Short mmCIF file of C-alpha atoms and ligand atoms in Angstrom, two decimals:
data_model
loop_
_atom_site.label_atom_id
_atom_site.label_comp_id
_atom_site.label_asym_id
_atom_site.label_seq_id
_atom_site.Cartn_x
_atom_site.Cartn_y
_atom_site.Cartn_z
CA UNK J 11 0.00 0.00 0.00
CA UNK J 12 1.15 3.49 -0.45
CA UNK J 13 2.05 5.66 2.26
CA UNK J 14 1.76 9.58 3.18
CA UNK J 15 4.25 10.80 5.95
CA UNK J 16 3.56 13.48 7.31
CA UNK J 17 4.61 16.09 9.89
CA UNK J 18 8.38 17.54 10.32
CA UNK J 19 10.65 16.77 7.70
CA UNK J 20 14.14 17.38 8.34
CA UNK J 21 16.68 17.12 5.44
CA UNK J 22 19.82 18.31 3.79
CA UNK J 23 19.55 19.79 0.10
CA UNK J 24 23.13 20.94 0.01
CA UNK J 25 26.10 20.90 2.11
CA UNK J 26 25.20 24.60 4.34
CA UNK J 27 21.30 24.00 3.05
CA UNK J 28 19.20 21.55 5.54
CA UNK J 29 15.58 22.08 4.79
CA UNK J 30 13.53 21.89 8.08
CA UNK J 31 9.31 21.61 6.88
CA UNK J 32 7.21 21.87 9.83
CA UNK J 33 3.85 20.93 7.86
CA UNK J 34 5.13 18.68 5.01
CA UNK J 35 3.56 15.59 3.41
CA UNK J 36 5.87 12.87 1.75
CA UNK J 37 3.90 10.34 -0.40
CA UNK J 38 6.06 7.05 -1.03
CA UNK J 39 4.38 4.11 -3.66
CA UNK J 40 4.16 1.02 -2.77
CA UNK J 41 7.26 0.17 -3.70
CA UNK J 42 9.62 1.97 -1.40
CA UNK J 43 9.90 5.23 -3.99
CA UNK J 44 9.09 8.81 -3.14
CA UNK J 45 6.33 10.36 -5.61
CA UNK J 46 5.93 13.76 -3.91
CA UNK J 47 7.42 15.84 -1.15
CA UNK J 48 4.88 18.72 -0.03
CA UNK J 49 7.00 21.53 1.38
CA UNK J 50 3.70 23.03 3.15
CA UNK J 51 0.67 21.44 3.87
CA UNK J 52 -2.34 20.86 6.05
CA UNK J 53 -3.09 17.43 6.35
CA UNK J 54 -1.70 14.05 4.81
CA UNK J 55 -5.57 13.82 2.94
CA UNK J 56 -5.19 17.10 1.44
CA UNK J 57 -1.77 16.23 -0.25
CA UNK J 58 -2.73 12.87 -1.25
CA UNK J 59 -6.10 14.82 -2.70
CA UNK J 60 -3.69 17.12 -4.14
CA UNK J 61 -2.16 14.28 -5.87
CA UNK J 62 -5.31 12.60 -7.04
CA UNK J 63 -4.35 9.42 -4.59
CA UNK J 64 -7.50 8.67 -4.07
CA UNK J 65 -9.21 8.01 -0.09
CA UNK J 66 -8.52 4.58 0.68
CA UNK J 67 -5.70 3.82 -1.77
CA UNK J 68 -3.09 5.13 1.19
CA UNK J 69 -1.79 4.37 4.84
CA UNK J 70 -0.88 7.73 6.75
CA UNK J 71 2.20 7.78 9.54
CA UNK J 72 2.61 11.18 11.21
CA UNK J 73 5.57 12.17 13.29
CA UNK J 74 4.21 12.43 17.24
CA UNK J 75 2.23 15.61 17.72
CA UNK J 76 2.27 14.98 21.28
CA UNK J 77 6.22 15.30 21.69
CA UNK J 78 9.00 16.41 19.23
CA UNK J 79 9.11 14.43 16.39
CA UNK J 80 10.56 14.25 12.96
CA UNK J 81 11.46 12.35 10.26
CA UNK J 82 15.19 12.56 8.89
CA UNK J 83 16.67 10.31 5.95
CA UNK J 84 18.73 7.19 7.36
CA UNK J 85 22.44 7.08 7.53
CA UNK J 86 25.02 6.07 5.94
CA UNK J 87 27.68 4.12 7.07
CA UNK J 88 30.73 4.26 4.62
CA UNK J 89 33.20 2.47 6.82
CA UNK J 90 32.91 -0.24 8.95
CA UNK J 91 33.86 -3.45 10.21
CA UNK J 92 31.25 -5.47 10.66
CA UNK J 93 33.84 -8.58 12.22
CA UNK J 94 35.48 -6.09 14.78
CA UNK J 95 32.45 -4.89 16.78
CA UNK J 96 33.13 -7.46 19.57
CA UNK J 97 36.44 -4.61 19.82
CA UNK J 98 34.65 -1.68 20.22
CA UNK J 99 36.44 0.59 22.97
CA UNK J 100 39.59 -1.49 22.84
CA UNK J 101 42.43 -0.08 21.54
CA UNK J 102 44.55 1.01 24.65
CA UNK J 103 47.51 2.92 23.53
CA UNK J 104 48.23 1.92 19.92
CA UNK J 105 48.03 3.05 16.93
CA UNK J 106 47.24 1.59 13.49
CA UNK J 107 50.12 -0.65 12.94
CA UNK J 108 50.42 -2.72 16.55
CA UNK J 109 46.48 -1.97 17.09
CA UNK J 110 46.29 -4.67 13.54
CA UNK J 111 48.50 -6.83 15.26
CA UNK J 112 47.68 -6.98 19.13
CA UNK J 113 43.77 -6.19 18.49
CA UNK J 114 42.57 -6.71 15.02
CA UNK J 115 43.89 -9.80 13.47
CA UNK J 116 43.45 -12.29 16.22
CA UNK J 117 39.76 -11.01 16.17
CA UNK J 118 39.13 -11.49 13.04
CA UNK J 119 41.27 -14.54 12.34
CA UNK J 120 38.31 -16.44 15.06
CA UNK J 121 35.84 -15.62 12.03
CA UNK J 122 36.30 -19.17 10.72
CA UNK J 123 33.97 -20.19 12.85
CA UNK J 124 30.42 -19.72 11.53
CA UNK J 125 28.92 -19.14 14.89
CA UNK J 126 31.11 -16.54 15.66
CA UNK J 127 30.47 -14.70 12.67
CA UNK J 128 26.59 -15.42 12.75
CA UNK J 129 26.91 -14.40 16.48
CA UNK J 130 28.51 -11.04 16.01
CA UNK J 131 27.02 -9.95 12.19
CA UNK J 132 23.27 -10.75 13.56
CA UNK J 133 24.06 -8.11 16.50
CA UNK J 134 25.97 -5.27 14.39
CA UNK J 135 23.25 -5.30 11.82
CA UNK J 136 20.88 -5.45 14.63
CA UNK J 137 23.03 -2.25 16.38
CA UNK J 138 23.81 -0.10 13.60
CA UNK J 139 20.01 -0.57 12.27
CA UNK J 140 18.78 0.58 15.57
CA UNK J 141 20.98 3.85 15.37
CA UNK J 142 19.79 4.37 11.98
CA UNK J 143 22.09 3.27 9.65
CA UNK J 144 19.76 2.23 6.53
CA UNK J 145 23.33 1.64 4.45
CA UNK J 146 26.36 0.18 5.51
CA UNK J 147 30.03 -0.42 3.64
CA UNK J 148 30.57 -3.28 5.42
CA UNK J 149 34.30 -5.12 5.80
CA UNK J 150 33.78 -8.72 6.54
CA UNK J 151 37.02 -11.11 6.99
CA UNK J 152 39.24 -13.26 4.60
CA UNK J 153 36.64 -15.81 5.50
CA UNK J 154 34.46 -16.69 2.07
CA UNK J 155 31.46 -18.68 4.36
CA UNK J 156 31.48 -16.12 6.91
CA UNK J 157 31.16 -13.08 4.35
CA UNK J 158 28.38 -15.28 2.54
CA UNK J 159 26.93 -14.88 6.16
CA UNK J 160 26.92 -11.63 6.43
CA UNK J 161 25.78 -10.82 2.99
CA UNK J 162 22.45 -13.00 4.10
CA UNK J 163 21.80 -11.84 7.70
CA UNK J 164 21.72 -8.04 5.89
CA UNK J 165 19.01 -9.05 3.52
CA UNK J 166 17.33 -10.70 5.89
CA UNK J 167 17.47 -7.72 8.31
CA UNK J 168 16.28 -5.34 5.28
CA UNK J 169 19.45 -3.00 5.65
CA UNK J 170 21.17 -2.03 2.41
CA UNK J 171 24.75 -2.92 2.69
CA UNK J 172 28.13 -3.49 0.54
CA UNK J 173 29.45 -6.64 1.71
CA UNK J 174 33.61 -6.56 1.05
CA UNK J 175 35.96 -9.69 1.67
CA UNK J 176 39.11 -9.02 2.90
CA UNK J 177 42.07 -9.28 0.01
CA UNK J 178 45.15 -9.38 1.96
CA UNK J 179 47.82 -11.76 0.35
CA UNK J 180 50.76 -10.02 1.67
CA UNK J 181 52.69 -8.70 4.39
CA UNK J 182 50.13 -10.50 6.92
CA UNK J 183 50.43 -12.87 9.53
CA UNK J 184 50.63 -16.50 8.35
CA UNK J 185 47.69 -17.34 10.66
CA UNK J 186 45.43 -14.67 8.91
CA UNK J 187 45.70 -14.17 5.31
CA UNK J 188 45.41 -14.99 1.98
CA UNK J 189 47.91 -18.07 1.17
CA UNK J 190 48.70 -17.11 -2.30
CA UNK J 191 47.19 -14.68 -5.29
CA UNK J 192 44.94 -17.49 -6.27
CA UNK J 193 43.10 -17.88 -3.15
CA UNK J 194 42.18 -14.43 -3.03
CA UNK J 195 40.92 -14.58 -6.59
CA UNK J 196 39.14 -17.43 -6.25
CA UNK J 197 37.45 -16.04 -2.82
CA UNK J 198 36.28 -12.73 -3.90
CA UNK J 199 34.85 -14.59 -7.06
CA UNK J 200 33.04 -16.87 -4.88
CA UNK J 201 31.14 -14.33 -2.46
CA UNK J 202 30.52 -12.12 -5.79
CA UNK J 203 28.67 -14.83 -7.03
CA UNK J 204 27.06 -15.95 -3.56
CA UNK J 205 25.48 -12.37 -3.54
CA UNK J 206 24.41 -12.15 -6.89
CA UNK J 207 22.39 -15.43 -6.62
CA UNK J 208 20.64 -14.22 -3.01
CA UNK J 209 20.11 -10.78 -4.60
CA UNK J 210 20.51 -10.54 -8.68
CA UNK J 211 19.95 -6.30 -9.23
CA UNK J 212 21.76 -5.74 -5.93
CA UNK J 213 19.54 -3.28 -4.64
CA UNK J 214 19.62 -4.71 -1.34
CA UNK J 215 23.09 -6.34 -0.85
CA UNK J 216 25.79 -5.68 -2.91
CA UNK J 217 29.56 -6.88 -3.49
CA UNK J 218 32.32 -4.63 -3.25
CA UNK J 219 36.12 -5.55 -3.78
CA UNK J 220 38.02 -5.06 -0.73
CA UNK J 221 41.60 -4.96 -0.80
CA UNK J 222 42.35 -4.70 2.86
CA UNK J 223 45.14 -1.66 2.13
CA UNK J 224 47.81 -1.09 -0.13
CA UNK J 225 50.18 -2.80 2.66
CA UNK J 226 48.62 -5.88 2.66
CA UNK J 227 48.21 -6.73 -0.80
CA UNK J 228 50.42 -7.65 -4.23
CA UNK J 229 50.76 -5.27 -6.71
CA UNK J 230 49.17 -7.86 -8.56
CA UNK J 231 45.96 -8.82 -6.17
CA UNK J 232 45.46 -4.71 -6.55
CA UNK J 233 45.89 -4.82 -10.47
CA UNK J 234 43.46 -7.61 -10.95
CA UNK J 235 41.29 -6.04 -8.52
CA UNK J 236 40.99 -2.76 -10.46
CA UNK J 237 40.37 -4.63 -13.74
CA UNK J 238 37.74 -7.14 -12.36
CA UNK J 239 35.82 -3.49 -11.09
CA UNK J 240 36.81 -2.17 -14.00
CA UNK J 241 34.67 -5.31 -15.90
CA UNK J 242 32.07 -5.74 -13.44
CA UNK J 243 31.14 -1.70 -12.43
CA UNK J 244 31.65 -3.04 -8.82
CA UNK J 245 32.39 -0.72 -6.36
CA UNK J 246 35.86 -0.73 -4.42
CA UNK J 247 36.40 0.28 -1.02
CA UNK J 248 40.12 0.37 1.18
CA UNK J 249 42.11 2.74 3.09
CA UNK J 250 44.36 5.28 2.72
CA UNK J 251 46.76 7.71 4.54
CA UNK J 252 45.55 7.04 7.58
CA UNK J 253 48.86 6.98 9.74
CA UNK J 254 52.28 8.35 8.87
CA UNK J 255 53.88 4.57 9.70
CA UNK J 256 51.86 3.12 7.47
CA UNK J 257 52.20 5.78 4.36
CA UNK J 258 56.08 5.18 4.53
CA UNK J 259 55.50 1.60 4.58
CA UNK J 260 53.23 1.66 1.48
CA UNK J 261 55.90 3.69 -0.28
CA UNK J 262 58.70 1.09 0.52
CA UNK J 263 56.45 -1.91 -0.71
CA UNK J 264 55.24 -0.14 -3.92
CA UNK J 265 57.91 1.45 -5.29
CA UNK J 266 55.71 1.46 -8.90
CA UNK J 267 53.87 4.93 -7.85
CA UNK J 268 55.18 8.03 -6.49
CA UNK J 269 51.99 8.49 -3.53
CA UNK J 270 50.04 6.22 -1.61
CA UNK J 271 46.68 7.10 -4.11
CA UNK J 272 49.09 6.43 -6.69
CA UNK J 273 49.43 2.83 -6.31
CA UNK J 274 45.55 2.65 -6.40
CA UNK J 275 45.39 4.91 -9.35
CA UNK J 276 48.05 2.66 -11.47
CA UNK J 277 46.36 -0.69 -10.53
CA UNK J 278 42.91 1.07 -11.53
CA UNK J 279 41.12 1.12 -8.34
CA UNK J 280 40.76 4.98 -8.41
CA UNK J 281 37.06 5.48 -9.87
CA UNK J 282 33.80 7.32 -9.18
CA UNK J 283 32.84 3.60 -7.65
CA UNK J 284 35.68 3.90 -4.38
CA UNK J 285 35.18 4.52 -1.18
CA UNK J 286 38.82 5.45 0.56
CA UNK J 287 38.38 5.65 4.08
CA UNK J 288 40.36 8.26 6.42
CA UNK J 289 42.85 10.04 4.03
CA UNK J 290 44.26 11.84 6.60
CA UNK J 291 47.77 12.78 5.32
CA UNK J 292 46.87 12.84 1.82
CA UNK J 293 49.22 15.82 0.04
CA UNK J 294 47.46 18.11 -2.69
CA UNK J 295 48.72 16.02 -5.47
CA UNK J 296 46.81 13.13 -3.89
CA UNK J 297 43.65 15.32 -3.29
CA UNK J 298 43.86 16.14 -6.95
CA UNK J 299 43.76 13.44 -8.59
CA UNK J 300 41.20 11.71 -6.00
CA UNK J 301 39.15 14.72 -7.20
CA UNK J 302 39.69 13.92 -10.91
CA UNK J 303 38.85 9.96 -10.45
CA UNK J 304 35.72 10.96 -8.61
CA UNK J 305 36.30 8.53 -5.28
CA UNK J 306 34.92 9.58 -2.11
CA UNK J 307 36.20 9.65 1.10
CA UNK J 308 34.90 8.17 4.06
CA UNK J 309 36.08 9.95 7.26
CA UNK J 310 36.11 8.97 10.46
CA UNK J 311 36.90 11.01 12.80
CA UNK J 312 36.45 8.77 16.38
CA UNK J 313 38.53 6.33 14.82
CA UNK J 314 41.05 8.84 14.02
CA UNK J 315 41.34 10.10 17.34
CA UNK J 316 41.48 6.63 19.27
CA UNK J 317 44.23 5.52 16.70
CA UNK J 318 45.76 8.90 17.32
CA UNK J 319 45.84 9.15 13.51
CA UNK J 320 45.46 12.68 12.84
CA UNK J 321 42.95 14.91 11.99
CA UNK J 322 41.07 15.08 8.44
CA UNK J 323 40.94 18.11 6.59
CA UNK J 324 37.21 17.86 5.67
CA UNK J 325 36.63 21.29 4.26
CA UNK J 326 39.95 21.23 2.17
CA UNK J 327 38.65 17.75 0.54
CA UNK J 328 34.75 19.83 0.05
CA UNK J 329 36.86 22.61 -1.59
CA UNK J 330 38.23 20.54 -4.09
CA UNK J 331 35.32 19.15 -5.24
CA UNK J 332 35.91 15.45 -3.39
CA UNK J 333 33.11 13.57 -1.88
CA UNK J 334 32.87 12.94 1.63
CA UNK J 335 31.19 10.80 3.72
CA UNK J 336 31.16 9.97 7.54
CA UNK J 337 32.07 5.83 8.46
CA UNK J 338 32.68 4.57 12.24
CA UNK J 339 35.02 2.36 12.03
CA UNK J 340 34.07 -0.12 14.08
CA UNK J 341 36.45 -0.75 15.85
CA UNK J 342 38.78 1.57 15.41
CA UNK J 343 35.90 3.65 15.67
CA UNK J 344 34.13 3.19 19.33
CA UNK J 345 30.89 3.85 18.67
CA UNK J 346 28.50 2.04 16.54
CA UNK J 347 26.62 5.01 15.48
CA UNK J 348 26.44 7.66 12.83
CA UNK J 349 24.82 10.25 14.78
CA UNK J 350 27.79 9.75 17.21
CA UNK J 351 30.39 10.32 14.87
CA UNK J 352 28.81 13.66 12.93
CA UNK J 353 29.05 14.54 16.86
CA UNK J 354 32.90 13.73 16.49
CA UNK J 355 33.34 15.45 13.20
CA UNK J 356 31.82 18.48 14.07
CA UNK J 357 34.43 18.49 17.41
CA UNK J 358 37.72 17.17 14.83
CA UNK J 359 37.11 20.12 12.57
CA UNK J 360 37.25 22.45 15.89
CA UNK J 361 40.46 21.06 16.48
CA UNK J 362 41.79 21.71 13.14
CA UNK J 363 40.29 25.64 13.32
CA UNK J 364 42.14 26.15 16.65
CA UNK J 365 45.22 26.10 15.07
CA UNK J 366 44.41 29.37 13.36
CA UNK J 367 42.43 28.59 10.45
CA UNK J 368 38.66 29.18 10.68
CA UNK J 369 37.85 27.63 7.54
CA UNK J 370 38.14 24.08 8.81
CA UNK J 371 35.14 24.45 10.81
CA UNK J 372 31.79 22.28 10.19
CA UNK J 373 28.61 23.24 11.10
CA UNK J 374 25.59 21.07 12.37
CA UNK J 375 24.10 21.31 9.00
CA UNK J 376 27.42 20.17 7.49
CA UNK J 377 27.83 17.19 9.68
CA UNK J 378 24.35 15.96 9.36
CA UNK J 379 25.13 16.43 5.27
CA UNK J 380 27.61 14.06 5.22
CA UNK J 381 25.93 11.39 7.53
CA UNK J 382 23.17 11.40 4.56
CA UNK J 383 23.79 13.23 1.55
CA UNK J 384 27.80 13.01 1.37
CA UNK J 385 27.26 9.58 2.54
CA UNK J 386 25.25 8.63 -0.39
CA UNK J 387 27.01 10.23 -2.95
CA UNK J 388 30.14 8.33 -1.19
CA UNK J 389 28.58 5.13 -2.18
CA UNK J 390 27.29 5.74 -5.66
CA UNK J 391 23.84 6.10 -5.01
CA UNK J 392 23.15 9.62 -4.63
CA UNK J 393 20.51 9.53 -7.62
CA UNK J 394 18.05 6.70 -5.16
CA UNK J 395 19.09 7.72 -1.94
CA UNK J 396 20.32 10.73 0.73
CA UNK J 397 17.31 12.95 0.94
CA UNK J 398 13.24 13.15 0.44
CA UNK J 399 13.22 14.77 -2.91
CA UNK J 400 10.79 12.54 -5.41
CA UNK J 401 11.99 9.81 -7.28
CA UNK J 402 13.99 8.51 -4.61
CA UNK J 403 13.34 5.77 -1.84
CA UNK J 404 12.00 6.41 1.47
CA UNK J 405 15.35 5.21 3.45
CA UNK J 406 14.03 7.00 6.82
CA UNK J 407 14.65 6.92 10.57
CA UNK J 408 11.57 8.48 13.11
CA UNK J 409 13.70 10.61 15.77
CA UNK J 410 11.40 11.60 18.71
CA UNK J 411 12.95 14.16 21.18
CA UNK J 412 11.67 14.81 24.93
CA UNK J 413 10.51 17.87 26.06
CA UNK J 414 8.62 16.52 28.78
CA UNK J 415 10.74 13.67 31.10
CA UNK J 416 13.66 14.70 29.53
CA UNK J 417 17.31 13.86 31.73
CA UNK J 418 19.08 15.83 29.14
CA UNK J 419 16.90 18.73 30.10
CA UNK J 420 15.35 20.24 26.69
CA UNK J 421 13.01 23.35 28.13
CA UNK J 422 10.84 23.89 25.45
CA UNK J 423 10.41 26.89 25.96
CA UNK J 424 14.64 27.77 25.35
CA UNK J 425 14.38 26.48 21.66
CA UNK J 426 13.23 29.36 19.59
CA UNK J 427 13.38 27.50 16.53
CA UNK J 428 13.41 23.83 14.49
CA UNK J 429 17.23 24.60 14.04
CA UNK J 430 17.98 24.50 17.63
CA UNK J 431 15.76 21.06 18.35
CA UNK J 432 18.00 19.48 15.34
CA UNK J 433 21.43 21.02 17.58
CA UNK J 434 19.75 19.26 21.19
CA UNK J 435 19.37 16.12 18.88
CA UNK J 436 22.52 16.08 17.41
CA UNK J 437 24.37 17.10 20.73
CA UNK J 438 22.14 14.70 23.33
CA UNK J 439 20.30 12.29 21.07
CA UNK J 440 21.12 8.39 20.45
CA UNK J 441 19.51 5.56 19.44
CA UNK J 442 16.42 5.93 21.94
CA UNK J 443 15.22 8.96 19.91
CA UNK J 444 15.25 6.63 16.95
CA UNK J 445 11.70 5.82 17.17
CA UNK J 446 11.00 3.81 13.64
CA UNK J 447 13.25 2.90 10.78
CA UNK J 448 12.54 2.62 6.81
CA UNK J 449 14.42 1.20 4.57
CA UNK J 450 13.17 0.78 0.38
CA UNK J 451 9.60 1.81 1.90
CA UNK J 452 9.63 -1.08 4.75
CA UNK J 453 9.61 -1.00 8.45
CA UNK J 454 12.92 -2.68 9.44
CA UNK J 455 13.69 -1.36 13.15
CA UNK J 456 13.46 1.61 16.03
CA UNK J 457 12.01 1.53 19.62
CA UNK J 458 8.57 1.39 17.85
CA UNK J 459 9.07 -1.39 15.46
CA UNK J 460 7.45 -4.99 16.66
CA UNK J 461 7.50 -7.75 13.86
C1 NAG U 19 23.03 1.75 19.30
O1 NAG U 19 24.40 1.66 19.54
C2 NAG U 19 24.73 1.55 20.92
C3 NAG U 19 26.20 1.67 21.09
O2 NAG U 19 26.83 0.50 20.68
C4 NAG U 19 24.19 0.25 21.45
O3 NAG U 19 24.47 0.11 22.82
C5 NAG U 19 22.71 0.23 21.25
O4 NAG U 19 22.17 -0.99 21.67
C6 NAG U 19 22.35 0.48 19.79
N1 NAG U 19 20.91 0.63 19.69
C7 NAG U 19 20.09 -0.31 19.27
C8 NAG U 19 18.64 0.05 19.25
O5 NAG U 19 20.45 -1.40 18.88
C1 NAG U 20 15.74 10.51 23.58
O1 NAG U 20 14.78 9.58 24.06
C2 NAG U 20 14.88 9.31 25.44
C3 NAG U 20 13.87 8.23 25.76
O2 NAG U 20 12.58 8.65 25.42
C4 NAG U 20 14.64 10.59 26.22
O3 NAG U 20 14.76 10.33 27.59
C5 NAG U 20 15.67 11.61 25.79
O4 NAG U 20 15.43 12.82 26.42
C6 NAG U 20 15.59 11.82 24.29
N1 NAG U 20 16.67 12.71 23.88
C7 NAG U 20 16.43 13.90 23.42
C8 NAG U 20 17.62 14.69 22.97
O5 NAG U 20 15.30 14.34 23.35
ZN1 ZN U 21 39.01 0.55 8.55
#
């Protein structure tokens, strides 16, 4: 049946431009996609009228007149991993290099296991679905069955999600890794094909060639990688620049390219298809030609400051006309949740300002841009998904804020406007406030949701 939302819409048109519709009416068809957005209206009936959908021949959901309610388009997620969840908090004192080693690869390594992996994937889904993550770029393991697993427990679970197998065939421990070139070829075929049987058009679950980073693989793993994308039109996700360590030891491995995005750009994993998480010490060269490949960047900023990584340059990527996009992490990352981490981006870009220049700063507009918007465009699918405008799909989350009970104190009667209930939400909020969650038209979780 088709639907009419209607009450507060909140959502972001352009990176400084987030539209906040007190009265609005969104009509979605039955299956999932958005055929009007009312910027001002009375009544769900009187936009449906408006659009000749005819009495009976709709279900209406408002947002909560009795408390603070809106809806907001779900998040997006453009870096996670979905195997180190269980780690989430631990990190102690290390950074990237020994945090792989000590934390990270022993983790992971137990994913051989089925009911480990079926264990943990059924509660991150479960977590980041809750917090309102309605897409996630998901890292599995090296494990083929296990990333199978994950690929089904996200269908299942109705959240849209790239599903990436590790590629790591060198420079890894001999207990975790892939034993030669072959097996990694004939392992990233495998789950390719697992998820095109389970869902043929993708629109759900999708593949997406993961070469752990440019540290861990063969210059030829990464060359076959780029052509098989290059073949397919899959999308690619890794790392890059994410700790100075690590950017040396790239360059003394691949001596073929003269920058860290070089070596992607040679093996042709550079495209408008890549996500290239944290890019935190990229130079301008870099920036350049990641801006003139069209890959997006997916930054996250609590993992960056656990890892002691550094701090991205957000508004220097914007200016140069590169995508961004927010990703946790997990578990780098500490926190499970999007909302969270535009909290952490908003505070990194501070940082950055206090050391003189101004124009690093983000505003709450900004933030909550690239948590939908950036996000989207991040993963390819900014023409289906990222805001309410019409023709794309109602990928939602309910957020209901307390004015009444409230223990983080909202006084209604302090807010002057919309603007400053989005700030108390972005500031106080978590995944209580997350009352109901769409994805492609369908309930899938929030506090409200029974099944
Ligand atoms: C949201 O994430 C937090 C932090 O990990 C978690 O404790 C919580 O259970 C998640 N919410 C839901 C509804 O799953
Ligand atoms: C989020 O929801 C909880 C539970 O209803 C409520 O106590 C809290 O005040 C809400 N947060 C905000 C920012 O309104
Ligand atoms: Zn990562």
């Amino acid at each position: 049946m088709r639907t009419v939302y209607f009450g507060t819409i909140v959502h972001s048109l352009a990176l400084a431009d987030l539209q906040v519709l007190p009265s609005a009416a969104v009509g979605v068809d039955e299956d999932g996609t958005i055929e009007f957005l009312d910027p001002n209206t009375r009544s769900a009936e009187a936009s449906a009228e408006k659009h000749s959908w005819p009495v009976g021949s709709y279900s209406v959901v408002s947002s909560d007149p009795a408390s603070v309610s809106f809806f907001f388009p779900g998040f997006f997620d453009t870096h996670i991993h979905a195997s180190q969840y269980p780690n989430v908090g631990l990190f102690g004192k290390t950074t990237l290099l020994d945090w792989l080693n000590s934390y990270t690869f022993p983790l992971e390594s137990s994913f051989a296991d089925l009911k480990v992996a079926d264990n943990v994937y059924s509660r991150v889904i479960a977590r980041t679905l809750g917090n309102g993550t309605t897409t996630a770029a998901y890292y599995a393991t090296v494990h083929t069955a296990g990333t199978n697993l994950l690929a089904d427990l996200a269908l299942k679970a109705g959240q849209r999600a790239f599903i990436g197998r590790c590629c790591m065939d060198a420079n890894s421990p001999d207990y975790y890794c892939d034993k030669t070139l072959e097996d990694a070829q004939k392992a990233t075929l495998e789950v390719i094909e697992h998820i095109t049987k389970i869902d043929p058009n993708h629109d759900i679950v999708c593949p997406i060639l993961t070469p752990r980073f440019a540290a861990s693989c063969s210059k030829e793993l990464l060359c076959w990688l780029g052509k098989l994308s290059t073949n397919t039109n899959l999308p690619v996700q890794t790392h890059i620049s994410e700790n100075m360590l690590e950017v040396e030891l790239v360059k003394s491995m691949h001596t073929f390219a003269d920058s860290y995005a070089g070596v992607y750009d040679k093996c042709g994993l550079l495209h408008d298809q890549t996500i290239l998480a944290h890019a935190v010490h990229l130079t301008d060269d870099e920036r350049a030609l990641i801006a003139k490949r069209g890959s997006g960047i997916a930054h996250c900023p609590a993992s960056n400051s656990a890892l002691t990584s550094g701090e991205t340059r957000v508004k220097w990527l914007l200016d140069a006309g590169v995508k961004v996009g927010l990703g946790t992490d997990v578990s780098g990352g500490f926190t499970p949740s999007i909302l969270h981490t535009a909290r952490q981006a908003l505070l990194v870009s501070r940082h950055l300002s206090m050391e003189g220049d101004e124009s690093h700063k983000l505003s709450i507009e900004e933030v909550l841009h690239l948590a939908t918007v950036g996000g989207a465009e991040v993963c390819g699918l900014s023409n289906k998904l990222g805001n309410f405008l019409p023709g794309k799909k109602w990928d939602a989350q309910l957020i209901t804020l307390d004015c009444k009970n409230s223990p983080v104190d909202i006084f209604p009667w302090e807010l002057k406007t919309h603007e400053d209930l989005v700030a108390k939400w972005l500031f106080n909020g978590d995944d209580r406030n997350v009352t109901k969650v769409w994805v492609d038209g369908k309930l899938v979780a929030g506090t409200a949701f029974t099944s």
